[in-house]
Amino acid sequence: AHPRRAGPDRSGGGVPLFETERPDYVFLVAGKVGGILANSSYPADFIRDNLMIQSNVIDAAHRHGARKLLDLGSSCIYPKHAPQPMTEDCLLSGALEPSNEWYAVAKIAGLKMCQAYRRQHGFDAISLMPTNLYGPGDNFDLDSSHVLPAMLRKFHDAKSRGDDHVTLWGTGTPRREFLHVDDLARACLYVMEHYEGEAFLNAGVGADVSIRELAEMVQEVVGFSGRIDWDASKPDGTPRKLLDVSKLHALGWQASIPLREGVAATYQWYLQHLAEAKAVA
């Protein structure tokens, strides 16, 4: 079947696309996502929307005869203080990060639903847990975006206004891993073709940077010459999030896009689309 995109269905009535197109392979990548501010402001939205999207799509895929489904989760499923790097068996071994536990609980339910449908119905549903994602097409809204696109937007806006500083949340000490969206797309295709296990897999690059290091990288890419101020009264979130990707490496897949190269390409995409938006206006 040719690739088709189905919008997230929160109605509880199923996904009409499955009835009309009968897809053979399903990539469940839809979801409600956001940073610390969005997660803390809209907890009900995050758990409700993600649970309903997963439930509707997984069940519809099974009922309408899909050969295989890949559910895309998140590294947020792991405990706040999980040993680093985090292996797949760290799941449910401790308390979640409070700032995004609603999203995390929904994502855990999604991977467990895949396992349950495999055990009860023999449905070939697999799950992939990616680390923090970034790249062209990202969300740059400061109220709902993740840390990397939010930084790009803040430094760009500060440079455009001629500001002498940028204020960022937290201390800058937490460490994060970032995977380019094109690398993840290749990983999804790879595991869809080469993996059939019940156990979920981590997807990442296997290396991390501090938020401070990331900020300095973004500052350099954007060309902002002012200083960076850190607001330590704001939350840092999880101290470190680095995935153990040895299982995916053993399967034959590795990420290929260096972080700085990916950040620079993402900023160029942002500039291009900013210019297009102004031209339309």
PDB file of C-alpha atoms in Angstrom:
ATOM      1  CA  ALA A   1       0.000   0.000   0.000  1.00  0.00           C
ATOM      2  CA  HIS A   2       1.142   3.548  -0.648  1.00  0.00           C
ATOM      3  CA  PRO A   3       2.074   5.685   2.383  1.00  0.00           C
ATOM      4  CA  ARG A   4      -0.860   7.684   3.735  1.00  0.00           C
ATOM      5  CA  ARG A   5      -1.100   9.973   6.721  1.00  0.00           C
ATOM      6  CA  ALA A   6      -3.943   9.687   9.199  1.00  0.00           C
ATOM      7  CA  GLY A   7      -4.560  12.557  11.584  1.00  0.00           C
ATOM      8  CA  PRO A   8      -4.759  11.789  15.301  1.00  0.00           C
ATOM      9  CA  ASP A   9      -8.200  10.491  16.269  1.00  0.00           C
ATOM     10  CA  ARG A  10      -9.396  11.403  19.781  1.00  0.00           C
ATOM     11  CA  SER A  11     -13.067  10.606  19.225  1.00  0.00           C
ATOM     12  CA  GLY A  12     -12.939   6.978  20.311  1.00  0.00           C
ATOM     13  CA  GLY A  13     -14.653   5.948  17.070  1.00  0.00           C
ATOM     14  CA  GLY A  14     -11.627   4.548  15.266  1.00  0.00           C
ATOM     15  CA  VAL A  15      -9.620   5.881  12.345  1.00  0.00           C
ATOM     16  CA  PRO A  16     -11.581   6.004   9.045  1.00  0.00           C
ATOM     17  CA  LEU A  17      -8.403   5.679   6.979  1.00  0.00           C
ATOM     18  CA  PHE A  18      -8.018   2.081   8.120  1.00  0.00           C
ATOM     19  CA  GLU A  19     -11.455   1.192   6.766  1.00  0.00           C
ATOM     20  CA  THR A  20     -10.865   2.744   3.351  1.00  0.00           C
ATOM     21  CA  GLU A  21      -7.149   2.103   2.737  1.00  0.00           C
ATOM     22  CA  ARG A  22      -6.399  -1.067   4.728  1.00  0.00           C
ATOM     23  CA  PRO A  23      -2.703  -0.195   5.268  1.00  0.00           C
ATOM     24  CA  ASP A  24      -0.213  -3.048   5.558  1.00  0.00           C
ATOM     25  CA  TYR A  25       2.365  -1.202   7.663  1.00  0.00           C
ATOM     26  CA  VAL A  26       1.515   1.457  10.240  1.00  0.00           C
ATOM     27  CA  PHE A  27       3.872   3.997  11.813  1.00  0.00           C
ATOM     28  CA  LEU A  28       2.213   5.445  14.918  1.00  0.00           C
ATOM     29  CA  VAL A  29       4.090   8.731  15.311  1.00  0.00           C
ATOM     30  CA  ALA A  30       1.215  11.084  16.158  1.00  0.00           C
ATOM     31  CA  GLY A  31       1.096  12.518  19.656  1.00  0.00           C
ATOM     32  CA  LYS A  32       0.786  15.610  21.795  1.00  0.00           C
ATOM     33  CA  VAL A  33       4.262  16.779  22.807  1.00  0.00           C
ATOM     34  CA  GLY A  34       5.838  19.793  24.471  1.00  0.00           C
ATOM     35  CA  GLY A  35       8.412  21.072  26.936  1.00  0.00           C
ATOM     36  CA  ILE A  36       8.322  21.578  30.699  1.00  0.00           C
ATOM     37  CA  LEU A  37       5.947  24.569  30.552  1.00  0.00           C
ATOM     38  CA  ALA A  38       3.401  22.855  28.303  1.00  0.00           C
ATOM     39  CA  ASN A  39       3.476  19.607  30.286  1.00  0.00           C
ATOM     40  CA  SER A  40       2.986  21.357  33.616  1.00  0.00           C
ATOM     41  CA  SER A  41       0.224  23.623  32.274  1.00  0.00           C
ATOM     42  CA  TYR A  42      -1.881  21.008  30.456  1.00  0.00           C
ATOM     43  CA  PRO A  43      -1.441  17.619  32.197  1.00  0.00           C
ATOM     44  CA  ALA A  44      -4.948  16.393  31.359  1.00  0.00           C
ATOM     45  CA  ASP A  45      -4.487  17.192  27.666  1.00  0.00           C
ATOM     46  CA  PHE A  46      -1.190  15.322  27.528  1.00  0.00           C
ATOM     47  CA  ILE A  47      -2.409  12.102  29.114  1.00  0.00           C
ATOM     48  CA  ARG A  48      -5.855  12.123  27.448  1.00  0.00           C
ATOM     49  CA  ASP A  49      -4.785  12.915  23.895  1.00  0.00           C
ATOM     50  CA  ASN A  50      -1.881  10.475  23.847  1.00  0.00           C
ATOM     51  CA  LEU A  51      -3.846   7.614  25.400  1.00  0.00           C
ATOM     52  CA  MET A  52      -6.703   8.067  22.941  1.00  0.00           C
ATOM     53  CA  ILE A  53      -4.466   8.370  19.878  1.00  0.00           C
ATOM     54  CA  GLN A  54      -2.567   5.209  20.781  1.00  0.00           C
ATOM     55  CA  SER A  55      -5.652   3.214  21.713  1.00  0.00           C
ATOM     56  CA  ASN A  56      -7.556   4.156  18.564  1.00  0.00           C
ATOM     57  CA  VAL A  57      -4.701   3.572  16.113  1.00  0.00           C
ATOM     58  CA  ILE A  58      -3.339   0.333  17.594  1.00  0.00           C
ATOM     59  CA  ASP A  59      -6.799  -1.206  17.810  1.00  0.00           C
ATOM     60  CA  ALA A  60      -7.813  -0.031  14.328  1.00  0.00           C
ATOM     61  CA  ALA A  61      -4.585  -1.386  12.826  1.00  0.00           C
ATOM     62  CA  HIS A  62      -5.236  -4.792  14.370  1.00  0.00           C
ATOM     63  CA  ARG A  63      -8.939  -4.915  13.479  1.00  0.00           C
ATOM     64  CA  HIS A  64      -8.364  -3.943   9.850  1.00  0.00           C
ATOM     65  CA  GLY A  65      -5.614  -6.455   9.169  1.00  0.00           C
ATOM     66  CA  ALA A  66      -2.403  -4.430   9.212  1.00  0.00           C
ATOM     67  CA  ARG A  67       0.641  -6.679   8.927  1.00  0.00           C
ATOM     68  CA  LYS A  68       2.776  -4.669  11.325  1.00  0.00           C
ATOM     69  CA  LEU A  69       2.699  -1.534  13.482  1.00  0.00           C
ATOM     70  CA  LEU A  70       5.524   0.539  14.901  1.00  0.00           C
ATOM     71  CA  ASP A  71       4.665   2.657  17.942  1.00  0.00           C
ATOM     72  CA  LEU A  72       6.973   5.622  18.525  1.00  0.00           C
ATOM     73  CA  GLY A  73       7.347   6.399  22.215  1.00  0.00           C
ATOM     74  CA  SER A  74       9.760   8.576  24.181  1.00  0.00           C
ATOM     75  CA  SER A  75      12.729   8.355  26.522  1.00  0.00           C
ATOM     76  CA  CYS A  76      10.492  10.113  29.074  1.00  0.00           C
ATOM     77  CA  ILE A  77       9.230   6.632  30.002  1.00  0.00           C
ATOM     78  CA  TYR A  78      12.301   6.082  32.182  1.00  0.00           C
ATOM     79  CA  PRO A  79      12.611   6.983  35.893  1.00  0.00           C
ATOM     80  CA  LYS A  80      14.023  10.400  36.769  1.00  0.00           C
ATOM     81  CA  HIS A  81      17.042   8.851  38.473  1.00  0.00           C
ATOM     82  CA  ALA A  82      17.575   5.852  36.203  1.00  0.00           C
ATOM     83  CA  PRO A  83      21.191   4.641  35.851  1.00  0.00           C
ATOM     84  CA  GLN A  84      22.942   6.250  32.876  1.00  0.00           C
ATOM     85  CA  PRO A  85      22.989   5.375  30.069  1.00  0.00           C
ATOM     86  CA  MET A  86      19.443   4.035  30.342  1.00  0.00           C
ATOM     87  CA  THR A  87      18.866   0.470  29.209  1.00  0.00           C
ATOM     88  CA  GLU A  88      15.474  -0.865  28.207  1.00  0.00           C
ATOM     89  CA  ASP A  89      15.126  -2.848  31.444  1.00  0.00           C
ATOM     90  CA  CYS A  90      15.076   0.392  33.487  1.00  0.00           C
ATOM     91  CA  LEU A  91      11.374   0.773  32.649  1.00  0.00           C
ATOM     92  CA  LEU A  92       9.130   1.009  35.756  1.00  0.00           C
ATOM     93  CA  SER A  93      12.124   0.724  38.094  1.00  0.00           C
ATOM     94  CA  GLY A  94      11.557   4.075  39.827  1.00  0.00           C
ATOM     95  CA  ALA A  95       9.602   7.337  40.005  1.00  0.00           C
ATOM     96  CA  LEU A  96       9.125   9.375  36.828  1.00  0.00           C
ATOM     97  CA  GLU A  97      10.202  12.979  36.299  1.00  0.00           C
ATOM     98  CA  PRO A  98       7.246  14.960  37.771  1.00  0.00           C
ATOM     99  CA  SER A  99       7.350  17.681  35.105  1.00  0.00           C
ATOM    100  CA  ASN A 100       6.292  15.285  32.327  1.00  0.00           C
ATOM    101  CA  GLU A 101       4.874  12.236  34.107  1.00  0.00           C
ATOM    102  CA  TRP A 102       1.457  12.553  32.409  1.00  0.00           C
ATOM    103  CA  TYR A 103       3.034  12.249  28.970  1.00  0.00           C
ATOM    104  CA  ALA A 104       5.343   9.481  30.185  1.00  0.00           C
ATOM    105  CA  VAL A 105       2.510   7.400  31.655  1.00  0.00           C
ATOM    106  CA  ALA A 106       0.650   7.595  28.337  1.00  0.00           C
ATOM    107  CA  LYS A 107       3.733   6.492  26.398  1.00  0.00           C
ATOM    108  CA  ILE A 108       4.317   3.573  28.758  1.00  0.00           C
ATOM    109  CA  ALA A 109       0.700   2.547  28.207  1.00  0.00           C
ATOM    110  CA  GLY A 110       1.295   2.656  24.441  1.00  0.00           C
ATOM    111  CA  LEU A 111       4.226   0.253  24.454  1.00  0.00           C
ATOM    112  CA  LYS A 112       2.403  -2.048  26.900  1.00  0.00           C
ATOM    113  CA  MET A 113      -0.631  -2.009  24.611  1.00  0.00           C
ATOM    114  CA  CYS A 114       1.572  -3.173  21.737  1.00  0.00           C
ATOM    115  CA  GLN A 115       2.873  -6.011  23.885  1.00  0.00           C
ATOM    116  CA  ALA A 116      -0.651  -6.944  24.999  1.00  0.00           C
ATOM    117  CA  TYR A 117      -1.996  -7.046  21.425  1.00  0.00           C
ATOM    118  CA  ARG A 118       0.962  -9.228  20.443  1.00  0.00           C
ATOM    119  CA  ARG A 119       0.316 -11.683  23.287  1.00  0.00           C
ATOM    120  CA  GLN A 120      -3.472 -11.858  22.954  1.00  0.00           C
ATOM    121  CA  HIS A 121      -3.964 -11.422  19.215  1.00  0.00           C
ATOM    122  CA  GLY A 122      -0.583 -12.270  17.683  1.00  0.00           C
ATOM    123  CA  PHE A 123      -0.433  -8.737  16.232  1.00  0.00           C
ATOM    124  CA  ASP A 124       3.088  -7.799  15.118  1.00  0.00           C
ATOM    125  CA  ALA A 125       3.323  -4.503  17.028  1.00  0.00           C
ATOM    126  CA  ILE A 126       6.758  -3.162  17.974  1.00  0.00           C
ATOM    127  CA  SER A 127       7.838  -0.061  19.900  1.00  0.00           C
ATOM    128  CA  LEU A 128      10.777   2.310  19.506  1.00  0.00           C
ATOM    129  CA  MET A 129      11.740   4.802  22.228  1.00  0.00           C
ATOM    130  CA  PRO A 130      13.665   7.754  20.764  1.00  0.00           C
ATOM    131  CA  THR A 131      15.667  10.299  22.685  1.00  0.00           C
ATOM    132  CA  ASN A 132      15.052  14.069  22.286  1.00  0.00           C
ATOM    133  CA  LEU A 133      14.344  14.901  18.656  1.00  0.00           C
ATOM    134  CA  TYR A 134      15.073  17.999  16.584  1.00  0.00           C
ATOM    135  CA  GLY A 135      15.289  19.090  12.978  1.00  0.00           C
ATOM    136  CA  PRO A 136      13.477  20.875  10.132  1.00  0.00           C
ATOM    137  CA  GLY A 137       9.744  21.188  10.711  1.00  0.00           C
ATOM    138  CA  ASP A 138      10.112  21.435  14.487  1.00  0.00           C
ATOM    139  CA  ASN A 139       7.835  23.500  16.709  1.00  0.00           C
ATOM    140  CA  PHE A 140       9.421  26.889  17.480  1.00  0.00           C
ATOM    141  CA  ASP A 141       6.579  28.258  19.620  1.00  0.00           C
ATOM    142  CA  LEU A 142       8.165  29.400  22.892  1.00  0.00           C
ATOM    143  CA  ASP A 143       5.134  28.299  24.935  1.00  0.00           C
ATOM    144  CA  SER A 144       5.070  24.705  23.702  1.00  0.00           C
ATOM    145  CA  SER A 145       8.407  23.813  22.093  1.00  0.00           C
ATOM    146  CA  HIS A 146      11.212  21.574  23.300  1.00  0.00           C
ATOM    147  CA  VAL A 147      14.540  22.926  24.491  1.00  0.00           C
ATOM    148  CA  LEU A 148      16.527  22.977  21.241  1.00  0.00           C
ATOM    149  CA  PRO A 149      14.040  24.772  18.956  1.00  0.00           C
ATOM    150  CA  ALA A 150      13.168  27.095  21.850  1.00  0.00           C
ATOM    151  CA  MET A 151      16.833  28.047  22.133  1.00  0.00           C
ATOM    152  CA  LEU A 152      17.130  28.678  18.399  1.00  0.00           C
ATOM    153  CA  ARG A 153      14.075  30.931  18.532  1.00  0.00           C
ATOM    154  CA  LYS A 154      15.274  32.821  21.636  1.00  0.00           C
ATOM    155  CA  PHE A 155      18.748  33.490  20.283  1.00  0.00           C
ATOM    156  CA  HIS A 156      17.383  34.462  16.874  1.00  0.00           C
ATOM    157  CA  ASP A 157      14.840  36.877  18.364  1.00  0.00           C
ATOM    158  CA  ALA A 158      17.456  38.391  20.680  1.00  0.00           C
ATOM    159  CA  LYS A 159      19.848  38.898  17.769  1.00  0.00           C
ATOM    160  CA  SER A 160      17.092  40.478  15.664  1.00  0.00           C
ATOM    161  CA  ARG A 161      16.185  42.912  18.467  1.00  0.00           C
ATOM    162  CA  GLY A 162      19.788  43.746  19.294  1.00  0.00           C
ATOM    163  CA  ASP A 163      19.498  42.453  22.868  1.00  0.00           C
ATOM    164  CA  ASP A 164      22.655  42.145  24.963  1.00  0.00           C
ATOM    165  CA  HIS A 165      21.613  38.903  26.689  1.00  0.00           C
ATOM    166  CA  VAL A 166      19.388  35.825  26.538  1.00  0.00           C
ATOM    167  CA  THR A 167      17.836  34.315  29.668  1.00  0.00           C
ATOM    168  CA  LEU A 168      17.455  30.542  29.762  1.00  0.00           C
ATOM    169  CA  TRP A 169      15.717  28.315  32.313  1.00  0.00           C
ATOM    170  CA  GLY A 170      17.627  26.376  34.957  1.00  0.00           C
ATOM    171  CA  THR A 171      21.323  26.022  35.646  1.00  0.00           C
ATOM    172  CA  GLY A 172      22.499  24.613  32.329  1.00  0.00           C
ATOM    173  CA  THR A 173      23.971  21.540  34.030  1.00  0.00           C
ATOM    174  CA  PRO A 174      21.482  18.817  32.943  1.00  0.00           C
ATOM    175  CA  ARG A 175      22.690  16.660  30.081  1.00  0.00           C
ATOM    176  CA  ARG A 176      20.588  15.692  27.083  1.00  0.00           C
ATOM    177  CA  GLU A 177      20.929  13.545  23.989  1.00  0.00           C
ATOM    178  CA  PHE A 178      19.605  14.822  20.653  1.00  0.00           C
ATOM    179  CA  LEU A 179      18.668  12.765  17.602  1.00  0.00           C
ATOM    180  CA  HIS A 180      18.005  14.366  14.227  1.00  0.00           C
ATOM    181  CA  VAL A 181      14.541  13.604  12.877  1.00  0.00           C
ATOM    182  CA  ASP A 182      15.984  12.272   9.602  1.00  0.00           C
ATOM    183  CA  ASP A 183      18.054   9.758  11.556  1.00  0.00           C
ATOM    184  CA  LEU A 184      14.935   8.688  13.445  1.00  0.00           C
ATOM    185  CA  ALA A 185      12.987   8.254  10.201  1.00  0.00           C
ATOM    186  CA  ARG A 186      15.706   5.927   8.941  1.00  0.00           C
ATOM    187  CA  ALA A 187      15.658   4.051  12.258  1.00  0.00           C
ATOM    188  CA  CYS A 188      11.885   3.549  12.014  1.00  0.00           C
ATOM    189  CA  LEU A 189      12.168   2.071   8.540  1.00  0.00           C
ATOM    190  CA  TYR A 190      15.083  -0.103   9.607  1.00  0.00           C
ATOM    191  CA  VAL A 191      13.381  -1.682  12.621  1.00  0.00           C
ATOM    192  CA  MET A 192      10.139  -2.119  10.690  1.00  0.00           C
ATOM    193  CA  GLU A 193      12.100  -4.266   8.237  1.00  0.00           C
ATOM    194  CA  HIS A 194      14.499  -6.009  10.615  1.00  0.00           C
ATOM    195  CA  TYR A 195      12.861  -6.405  14.044  1.00  0.00           C
ATOM    196  CA  GLU A 196       9.936  -8.505  15.241  1.00  0.00           C
ATOM    197  CA  GLY A 197      10.445  -8.743  19.009  1.00  0.00           C
ATOM    198  CA  GLU A 198       8.046  -7.968  21.835  1.00  0.00           C
ATOM    199  CA  ALA A 199      10.644  -5.947  23.754  1.00  0.00           C
ATOM    200  CA  PHE A 200      10.853  -2.261  22.858  1.00  0.00           C
ATOM    201  CA  LEU A 201      14.111  -0.690  21.626  1.00  0.00           C
ATOM    202  CA  ASN A 202      15.884   2.572  22.432  1.00  0.00           C
ATOM    203  CA  ALA A 203      16.795   4.909  19.564  1.00  0.00           C
ATOM    204  CA  GLY A 204      19.466   7.567  20.036  1.00  0.00           C
ATOM    205  CA  VAL A 205      23.020   8.590  19.229  1.00  0.00           C
ATOM    206  CA  GLY A 206      24.690   7.238  22.378  1.00  0.00           C
ATOM    207  CA  ALA A 207      26.234  10.591  23.396  1.00  0.00           C
ATOM    208  CA  ASP A 208      24.949  13.656  25.246  1.00  0.00           C
ATOM    209  CA  VAL A 209      25.781  17.331  25.883  1.00  0.00           C
ATOM    210  CA  SER A 210      25.024  19.676  28.762  1.00  0.00           C
ATOM    211  CA  ILE A 211      22.292  22.254  28.242  1.00  0.00           C
ATOM    212  CA  ARG A 212      24.982  24.905  28.713  1.00  0.00           C
ATOM    213  CA  GLU A 213      27.076  23.354  25.937  1.00  0.00           C
ATOM    214  CA  LEU A 214      24.001  23.201  23.725  1.00  0.00           C
ATOM    215  CA  ALA A 215      23.228  26.868  24.404  1.00  0.00           C
ATOM    216  CA  GLU A 216      26.757  27.895  23.443  1.00  0.00           C
ATOM    217  CA  MET A 217      26.499  25.832  20.254  1.00  0.00           C
ATOM    218  CA  VAL A 218      23.161  27.423  19.325  1.00  0.00           C
ATOM    219  CA  GLN A 219      24.520  30.883  20.170  1.00  0.00           C
ATOM    220  CA  GLU A 220      27.426  30.320  17.784  1.00  0.00           C
ATOM    221  CA  VAL A 221      25.217  28.907  14.999  1.00  0.00           C
ATOM    222  CA  VAL A 222      22.801  31.856  15.228  1.00  0.00           C
ATOM    223  CA  GLY A 223      25.606  34.402  15.565  1.00  0.00           C
ATOM    224  CA  PHE A 224      24.384  36.041  18.780  1.00  0.00           C
ATOM    225  CA  SER A 225      27.165  38.043  20.452  1.00  0.00           C
ATOM    226  CA  GLY A 226      25.492  38.821  23.793  1.00  0.00           C
ATOM    227  CA  ARG A 227      25.748  36.949  27.071  1.00  0.00           C
ATOM    228  CA  ILE A 228      23.726  34.016  28.400  1.00  0.00           C
ATOM    229  CA  ASP A 229      21.985  34.404  31.778  1.00  0.00           C
ATOM    230  CA  TRP A 230      20.735  31.305  33.615  1.00  0.00           C
ATOM    231  CA  ASP A 231      17.580  31.596  35.738  1.00  0.00           C
ATOM    232  CA  ALA A 232      18.235  29.013  38.458  1.00  0.00           C
ATOM    233  CA  SER A 233      14.778  29.615  39.959  1.00  0.00           C
ATOM    234  CA  LYS A 234      13.300  27.712  37.011  1.00  0.00           C
ATOM    235  CA  PRO A 235      13.278  23.881  36.924  1.00  0.00           C
ATOM    236  CA  ASP A 236      16.051  21.885  35.302  1.00  0.00           C
ATOM    237  CA  GLY A 237      14.040  18.724  34.732  1.00  0.00           C
ATOM    238  CA  THR A 238      15.748  15.340  34.727  1.00  0.00           C
ATOM    239  CA  PRO A 239      19.489  15.636  35.561  1.00  0.00           C
ATOM    240  CA  ARG A 240      20.581  13.419  32.687  1.00  0.00           C
ATOM    241  CA  LYS A 241      18.906  11.500  29.863  1.00  0.00           C
ATOM    242  CA  LEU A 242      21.191   9.306  27.805  1.00  0.00           C
ATOM    243  CA  LEU A 243      19.939   6.148  26.136  1.00  0.00           C
ATOM    244  CA  ASP A 244      21.827   2.898  25.867  1.00  0.00           C
ATOM    245  CA  VAL A 245      21.428   2.091  22.182  1.00  0.00           C
ATOM    246  CA  SER A 246      23.505  -1.088  22.105  1.00  0.00           C
ATOM    247  CA  LYS A 247      20.524  -3.256  21.102  1.00  0.00           C
ATOM    248  CA  LEU A 248      19.729  -1.088  18.081  1.00  0.00           C
ATOM    249  CA  HIS A 249      23.433  -0.982  17.156  1.00  0.00           C
ATOM    250  CA  ALA A 250      23.568  -4.776  17.378  1.00  0.00           C
ATOM    251  CA  LEU A 251      20.608  -4.895  15.002  1.00  0.00           C
ATOM    252  CA  GLY A 252      22.698  -2.947  12.480  1.00  0.00           C
ATOM    253  CA  TRP A 253      21.559   0.694  12.770  1.00  0.00           C
ATOM    254  CA  GLN A 254      23.421   3.820  13.953  1.00  0.00           C
ATOM    255  CA  ALA A 255      22.724   7.560  13.777  1.00  0.00           C
ATOM    256  CA  SER A 256      24.791   9.495  11.226  1.00  0.00           C
ATOM    257  CA  ILE A 257      24.080  13.255  11.577  1.00  0.00           C
ATOM    258  CA  PRO A 258      26.462  15.204  13.913  1.00  0.00           C
ATOM    259  CA  LEU A 259      24.706  17.542  16.353  1.00  0.00           C
ATOM    260  CA  ARG A 260      26.250  20.816  15.199  1.00  0.00           C
ATOM    261  CA  GLU A 261      25.593  19.997  11.552  1.00  0.00           C
ATOM    262  CA  GLY A 262      21.983  19.174  12.395  1.00  0.00           C
ATOM    263  CA  VAL A 263      21.495  22.325  14.472  1.00  0.00           C
ATOM    264  CA  ALA A 264      22.884  24.502  11.674  1.00  0.00           C
ATOM    265  CA  ALA A 265      20.588  22.864   9.104  1.00  0.00           C
ATOM    266  CA  THR A 266      17.611  23.289  11.417  1.00  0.00           C
ATOM    267  CA  TYR A 267      18.367  26.997  11.843  1.00  0.00           C
ATOM    268  CA  GLN A 268      18.632  27.457   8.079  1.00  0.00           C
ATOM    269  CA  TRP A 269      15.222  25.807   7.726  1.00  0.00           C
ATOM    270  CA  TYR A 270      13.816  28.182  10.339  1.00  0.00           C
ATOM    271  CA  LEU A 271      15.239  31.234   8.550  1.00  0.00           C
ATOM    272  CA  GLN A 272      13.839  30.089   5.214  1.00  0.00           C
ATOM    273  CA  HIS A 273      10.344  29.521   6.573  1.00  0.00           C
ATOM    274  CA  LEU A 274      10.451  32.762   8.538  1.00  0.00           C
ATOM    275  CA  ALA A 275      11.171  34.615   5.300  1.00  0.00           C
ATOM    276  CA  GLU A 276       8.360  32.768   3.515  1.00  0.00           C
ATOM    277  CA  ALA A 277       5.899  33.654   6.289  1.00  0.00           C
ATOM    278  CA  LYS A 278       6.843  37.337   6.077  1.00  0.00           C
ATOM    279  CA  ALA A 279       6.491  37.272   2.285  1.00  0.00           C
ATOM    280  CA  VAL A 280       2.959  35.862   2.571  1.00  0.00           C
ATOM    281  CA  ALA A 281       2.000  38.445   5.190  1.00  0.00           C
TER     282      ALA A 281
END
